[in-house]
Amino acid sequence: GFLAGWPGLPNNKSHETWSARIGFGLLFVSKLPLQVAVDMFTSIVAYSVTNFPSLPRSVTPFLPDPEDYIHVEKPELMGDVAAKSEAMRMIAESKVTKDVPVAFLNEEEEEKAPVEA
């Protein structure tokens, strides 16, 4: 449910409403082996009880939708600001090369590859 409405998300119609989400979930669980479905159901109930109202709000019409259902561009100064700042600094300081990195070669390809001086 939390991804509903995000631009370009495949199968958005399966997540747009509570009935679509519950239908998608039931269809998904019905295709699982019985023991996996029972374990998943047990986990869902336990999560719902300990993290109320997150999951019930996503799949039932009884609670209002959280504001984060609507995609809103988040400010850059959110999350681990120190890590983001360090990454931006490292990128800015990195040496730019004209060569584009290529995928690793397997041993046979490596033996045939020309050696650069």
XYZ file of N, CA, C and O in Angstrom:
468
model
N 0.792 -1.199 0.000
C 0.000 0.000 0.000
C 0.836 1.265 0.000
O 0.446 2.255 -0.593
N 1.994 1.271 0.657
C 2.759 2.502 0.759
C 3.331 2.941 -0.575
O 3.712 4.091 -0.730
N 3.394 2.064 -1.563
C 3.902 2.436 -2.882
C 2.794 2.911 -3.822
O 3.065 3.362 -4.913
N 1.560 2.801 -3.396
C 0.438 3.176 -4.259
C 0.586 4.605 -4.748
O 0.880 5.509 -3.986
N 0.389 4.788 -6.025
C 0.402 6.125 -6.594
C 1.771 6.616 -7.008
O 1.887 7.673 -7.608
N 2.825 5.878 -6.728
C 4.152 6.340 -7.142
C 4.242 6.254 -8.657
O 3.847 5.250 -9.255
N 4.739 7.288 -9.297
C 4.812 7.309 -10.761
C 5.611 6.125 -11.307
O 6.675 5.807 -10.792
N 5.073 5.474 -12.324
C 5.776 4.404 -13.010
C 5.767 3.059 -12.304
O 6.397 2.126 -12.763
N 5.070 2.926 -11.196
C 5.050 1.660 -10.480
C 4.186 0.661 -11.239
O 3.021 0.931 -11.520
N 4.750 -0.495 -11.596
C 3.952 -1.499 -12.307
C 2.789 -1.983 -11.437
O 2.914 -2.072 -10.223
N 1.693 -2.304 -12.057
C 0.511 -2.845 -11.376
C -0.042 -1.922 -10.293
O -0.531 -2.379 -9.270
N 0.015 -0.625 -10.519
C -0.522 0.324 -9.547
C -1.979 0.012 -9.207
O -2.403 0.226 -8.081
N -2.709 -0.516 -10.161
C -4.128 -0.800 -9.926
C -4.314 -1.836 -8.824
O -5.357 -1.880 -8.190
N -3.297 -2.651 -8.553
C -3.385 -3.650 -7.490
C -3.133 -3.058 -6.115
O -3.193 -3.769 -5.119
N -2.824 -1.777 -6.045
C -2.471 -1.164 -4.770
C -3.210 0.143 -4.504
O -3.002 0.757 -3.471
N -4.061 0.585 -5.421
C -4.676 1.904 -5.305
C -5.727 2.005 -4.206
O -5.899 3.049 -3.610
N -6.448 0.940 -3.930
C -7.531 0.988 -2.941
C -7.344 -0.138 -1.933
O -6.613 -1.102 -2.181
N -8.049 -0.028 -0.814
C -7.922 -1.083 0.196
C -8.427 -2.404 -0.354
O -7.850 -3.455 -0.088
N -9.501 -2.393 -1.138
C -10.041 -3.654 -1.658
C -9.072 -4.288 -2.662
O -8.920 -5.511 -2.688
N -8.397 -3.455 -3.455
C -7.405 -3.993 -4.392
C -6.225 -4.592 -3.632
O -5.719 -5.657 -3.990
N -5.804 -3.934 -2.556
C -4.673 -4.438 -1.769
C -5.033 -5.749 -1.072
O -4.241 -6.698 -1.077
N -6.218 -5.816 -0.471
C -6.604 -7.040 0.225
C -6.811 -8.174 -0.789
O -6.415 -9.311 -0.557
N -7.372 -7.848 -1.948
C -7.544 -8.854 -2.998
C -6.214 -9.377 -3.502
O -6.024 -10.586 -3.672
N -5.276 -8.468 -3.725
C -3.935 -8.852 -4.174
C -3.283 -9.748 -3.123
O -2.706 -10.783 -3.448
N -3.389 -9.355 -1.848
C -2.788 -10.141 -0.774
C -3.390 -11.530 -0.658
O -2.666 -12.521 -0.500
N -4.714 -11.621 -0.726
C -5.369 -12.920 -0.632
C -5.022 -13.821 -1.812
O -4.778 -15.020 -1.640
N -4.986 -13.239 -3.006
C -4.601 -14.012 -4.189
C -3.161 -14.519 -4.047
O -2.865 -15.681 -4.320
N -2.277 -13.633 -3.577
C -0.872 -13.998 -3.393
C -0.746 -15.152 -2.393
O -0.091 -16.159 -2.664
N -1.393 -15.003 -1.233
C -1.290 -16.028 -0.191
C -1.918 -17.343 -0.653
O -1.419 -18.421 -0.323
N -2.971 -17.272 -1.461
C -3.631 -18.499 -1.920
C -2.741 -19.327 -2.837
O -2.984 -20.524 -3.012
N -1.726 -18.733 -3.404
C -0.833 -19.459 -4.321
C 0.368 -20.063 -3.607
O 1.185 -20.724 -4.220
N 0.484 -19.813 -2.312
C 1.618 -20.322 -1.543
C 1.330 -21.726 -1.025
O 0.173 -22.092 -0.803
N 2.388 -22.517 -0.773
C 2.188 -23.804 -0.102
C 1.536 -23.555 1.264
O 1.786 -22.518 1.896
N 0.725 -24.478 1.734
C -0.070 -24.286 2.941
C 0.775 -23.839 4.138
O 0.423 -22.877 4.827
N 1.890 -24.517 4.406
C 2.692 -24.175 5.585
C 3.264 -22.758 5.467
O 3.308 -22.017 6.440
N 3.669 -22.363 4.272
C 4.188 -21.012 4.057
C 3.069 -20.004 4.275
O 3.269 -18.961 4.915
N 1.875 -20.289 3.747
C 0.734 -19.386 3.915
C 0.370 -19.231 5.392
O 0.105 -18.119 5.856
N 0.386 -20.335 6.149
C 0.079 -20.276 7.581
C 1.128 -19.449 8.311
O 0.801 -18.578 9.125
N 2.405 -19.685 8.009
C 3.489 -18.916 8.636
C 3.371 -17.432 8.288
O 3.554 -16.565 9.149
N 3.065 -17.137 7.030
C 2.933 -15.741 6.614
C 1.741 -15.091 7.310
O 1.843 -13.969 7.805
N 0.625 -15.798 7.366
C -0.566 -15.264 8.035
C -0.269 -14.977 9.505
O -0.632 -13.931 10.035
N 0.423 -15.905 10.166
C 0.792 -15.722 11.571
C 1.684 -14.487 11.735
O 1.498 -13.684 12.651
N 2.634 -14.320 10.835
C 3.528 -13.156 10.883
C 2.756 -11.863 10.645
O 3.027 -10.849 11.288
N 1.818 -11.895 9.714
C 1.006 -10.707 9.414
C 0.199 -10.296 10.633
O 0.142 -9.118 10.991
N -0.426 -11.281 11.297
C -1.217 -10.976 12.493
C -0.313 -10.424 13.595
O -0.631 -9.400 14.222
N 0.828 -11.060 13.820
C 1.748 -10.598 14.866
C 2.240 -9.180 14.561
O 2.281 -8.325 15.457
N 2.604 -8.924 13.306
C 3.064 -7.581 12.918
C 1.948 -6.556 13.106
O 2.191 -5.457 13.604
N 0.737 -6.932 12.716
C -0.405 -6.018 12.837
C -0.665 -5.632 14.283
O -1.005 -4.492 14.582
N -0.504 -6.589 15.181
C -0.743 -6.325 16.600
C 0.379 -5.463 17.187
O 0.119 -4.495 17.899
N 1.632 -5.785 16.862
C 2.759 -5.064 17.471
C 3.043 -3.720 16.813
O 3.667 -2.864 17.437
N 2.632 -3.533 15.568
C 2.909 -2.277 14.852
C 1.630 -1.569 14.434
O 1.590 -0.898 13.404
N 0.595 -1.727 15.233
C -0.687 -1.106 14.903
C -0.511 0.401 14.789
O 0.212 0.997 15.565
N -1.091 1.083 13.812
C -2.062 0.645 12.823
C -1.483 0.488 11.416
O -2.227 0.489 10.447
N -0.159 0.367 11.275
C 0.469 0.389 9.951
C -0.190 -0.524 8.925
O -0.678 -0.062 7.897
N -0.157 -1.824 9.152
C -0.690 -2.763 8.163
C -2.210 -2.717 8.058
O -2.738 -2.640 6.943
N -2.954 -2.724 9.173
C -4.413 -2.641 9.030
C -4.856 -1.388 8.275
O -5.823 -1.418 7.520
N -4.147 -0.295 8.444
C -4.498 0.935 7.732
C -4.305 0.748 6.225
O -5.023 1.317 5.422
N -3.333 -0.071 5.840
C -3.047 -0.282 4.419
C -4.078 -1.142 3.722
O -4.307 -0.984 2.534
N -4.665 -2.093 4.452
C -5.514 -3.079 3.776
C -6.974 -3.096 4.211
O -7.722 -3.959 3.786
N -7.368 -2.163 5.070
C -8.770 -2.120 5.465
C -9.324 -0.711 5.292
O -8.564 0.255 5.298
N -10.641 -0.600 5.173
C -11.248 0.730 5.021
C -11.566 1.389 6.360
O -12.138 2.458 6.406
N -11.167 0.769 7.462
C -11.596 1.230 8.778
C -10.743 2.347 9.369
O -11.134 2.972 10.327
N -9.582 2.585 8.813
C -8.697 3.636 9.313
C -8.372 4.581 8.157
O -8.301 4.154 7.005
N -8.149 5.859 8.431
C -7.840 6.782 7.331
C -6.486 6.472 6.694
O -5.583 5.960 7.360
N -6.381 6.760 5.404
C -5.108 6.572 4.711
C -4.054 7.487 5.319
O -4.333 8.642 5.630
N -2.829 6.986 5.467
C -1.759 7.853 5.947
C -1.384 8.851 4.857
O -1.603 8.610 3.677
N -0.803 9.962 5.263
C -0.453 10.991 4.282
C 0.616 10.517 3.311
O 0.725 11.039 2.213
N 1.403 9.514 3.677
C 2.477 9.088 2.796
C 2.001 8.219 1.626
O 2.797 7.730 0.853
N 0.683 8.025 1.469
C 0.178 7.320 0.299
C 0.311 8.159 -0.955
O 0.305 7.647 -2.055
N 0.393 9.453 -0.798
C 0.534 10.345 -1.945
C 2.014 10.627 -2.127
O 2.700 11.032 -1.192
N 2.527 10.392 -3.337
C 3.950 10.610 -3.593
C 4.273 12.099 -3.504
O 3.687 12.920 -4.192
N 5.173 12.412 -2.624
C 5.622 13.786 -2.447
C 7.139 13.762 -2.488
O 7.772 12.941 -1.816
N 7.725 14.634 -3.287
C 9.183 14.709 -3.357
C 9.704 15.091 -1.977
O 9.239 16.043 -1.367
N 10.642 14.319 -1.454
C 11.154 14.569 -0.116
C 12.364 15.493 -0.169
O 13.124 15.470 -1.128
N 12.555 16.292 0.863
C 13.705 17.198 0.891
C 15.025 16.426 0.913
O 15.086 15.312 1.420
N 16.056 17.032 0.357
C 17.366 16.377 0.319
C 17.948 16.201 1.713
O 18.740 15.311 1.951
N 17.579 17.066 2.632
C 18.133 17.002 3.980
C 17.296 16.084 4.857
O 16.858 16.438 5.933
N 17.054 14.868 4.350
C 16.282 13.886 5.087
C 17.064 12.589 5.071
O 17.783 12.304 4.127
N 16.940 11.806 6.094
C 17.677 10.555 6.153
C 19.048 10.791 6.762
O 19.224 11.645 7.620
N 20.026 10.054 6.307
C 21.384 10.168 6.832
C 22.102 11.295 6.092
O 22.797 11.083 5.105
N 21.910 12.507 6.580
C 22.446 13.694 5.922
C 23.974 13.638 5.856
O 24.577 14.004 4.846
N 24.617 13.154 6.912
C 26.084 13.074 6.933
C 26.590 12.148 5.827
O 27.533 12.483 5.106
N 25.932 10.979 5.672
C 26.354 10.032 4.628
C 26.117 10.613 3.239
O 26.952 10.464 2.342
N 24.982 11.285 3.056
C 24.696 11.899 1.758
C 25.706 12.985 1.441
O 26.191 13.090 0.312
N 26.043 13.796 2.435
C 27.015 14.871 2.235
C 28.375 14.293 1.887
O 29.071 14.795 0.998
N 28.782 13.241 2.594
C 30.069 12.606 2.317
C 30.091 12.023 0.910
O 31.067 12.185 0.174
N 29.007 11.370 0.503
C 28.944 10.789 -0.843
C 29.023 11.879 -1.906
O 29.761 11.738 -2.894
N 28.288 12.981 -1.706
C 28.339 14.069 -2.696
C 29.738 14.669 -2.767
O 30.236 14.990 -3.844
N 30.408 14.824 -1.596
C 31.769 15.361 -1.581
C 32.724 14.420 -2.311
O 33.537 14.846 -3.128
N 32.604 13.119 -2.061
C 33.488 12.141 -2.699
C 33.268 12.111 -4.211
O 34.230 12.008 -4.983
N 32.044 12.217 -4.631
C 31.755 12.239 -6.076
C 32.353 13.484 -6.706
O 32.968 13.427 -7.772
N 32.176 14.617 -6.035
C 32.715 15.872 -6.567
C 34.235 15.839 -6.643
O 34.834 16.408 -7.571
N 34.888 15.176 -5.688
C 36.353 15.112 -5.659
C 36.917 14.026 -6.561
O 38.114 14.022 -6.843
N 36.090 13.101 -7.019
C 36.604 11.971 -7.787
C 37.106 12.417 -9.149
O 36.624 13.379 -9.745
N 38.108 11.700 -9.615
C 38.715 12.001 -10.908
C 37.804 11.475 -12.010
O 37.369 10.326 -11.978
N 37.504 12.316 -12.946
C 36.654 11.921 -14.064
C 37.539 11.326 -15.153
O 38.575 11.886 -15.498
N 37.146 10.196 -15.689
C 37.898 9.568 -16.777
C 36.998 9.441 -17.991
O 35.779 9.391 -17.874
N 37.626 9.415 -19.151
C 36.829 9.290 -20.367
C 36.394 7.852 -20.605
O 35.474 7.591 -21.348
N 37.096 6.899 -19.990
C 36.754 5.491 -20.172
C 35.567 5.127 -19.295
O 35.525 5.446 -18.117
N 34.628 4.439 -19.899
C 33.455 3.974 -19.164
C 33.770 2.585 -18.633
O 34.267 1.737 -19.368
N 33.511 2.327 -17.359
C 33.781 0.987 -16.814
C 32.994 -0.072 -17.582
O 31.896 0.183 -18.056
N 33.578 -1.249 -17.697
C 32.914 -2.358 -18.387
C 32.731 -3.512 -17.408
O 33.367 -3.558 -16.360
N 31.891 -4.442 -17.786
C 31.653 -5.610 -16.945
C 32.940 -6.416 -16.811
O 33.805 -6.386 -17.696
N 33.081 -7.145 -15.711
C 34.250 -7.987 -15.510
C 34.297 -9.075 -16.573
O 33.278 -9.574 -17.020
N 35.498 -9.436 -16.950
C 35.681 -10.491 -17.935
C 35.851 -11.820 -17.218
O 36.389 -11.870 -16.109
N 35.423 -12.911 -17.884
C 35.724 -14.211 -17.306
C 37.173 -14.550 -17.650
O 37.830 -13.829 -18.404
N 37.713 -15.639 -17.120
C 39.134 -15.953 -17.286
C 39.520 -16.082 -18.756
O 40.565 -15.597 -19.181
N 38.691 -16.714 -19.547
C 38.997 -16.912 -20.978
C 39.048 -15.573 -21.704
O 39.949 -15.307 -22.487
N 38.090 -14.701 -21.440
C 38.058 -13.372 -22.064
C 39.239 -12.536 -21.608
O 39.797 -11.768 -22.388
N 39.617 -12.691 -20.334
C 40.725 -11.917 -19.782
C 42.038 -12.273 -20.466
O 42.879 -11.420 -20.730
N 42.228 -13.576 -20.763
C 43.445 -14.033 -21.441
C 43.543 -13.456 -22.845
O 44.628 -13.157 -23.333
N 42.409 -13.263 -23.519
C 42.377 -12.750 -24.886
C 42.417 -11.231 -24.945
O 42.702 -10.662 -25.986
N 42.112 -10.579 -23.833
C 42.015 -9.108 -23.831
C 43.417 -8.505 -24.006
O 44.391 -8.993 -23.466
N 43.476 -7.406 -24.773
C 44.786 -6.740 -24.944
C 45.242 -6.129 -23.621
O 44.439 -5.670 -22.824
N 46.534 -6.155 -23.405
C 47.108 -5.600 -22.176
C 47.418 -4.135 -22.430
O 48.067 -3.786 -23.405
N 46.923 -3.278 -21.529
C 47.175 -1.836 -21.674
C 48.444 -1.468 -20.912
O 48.707 -1.991 -19.840
N 49.199 -0.565 -21.475
C 50.459 -0.152 -20.841
C 50.262 0.930 -19.823
O 49.374 1.658 -19.781
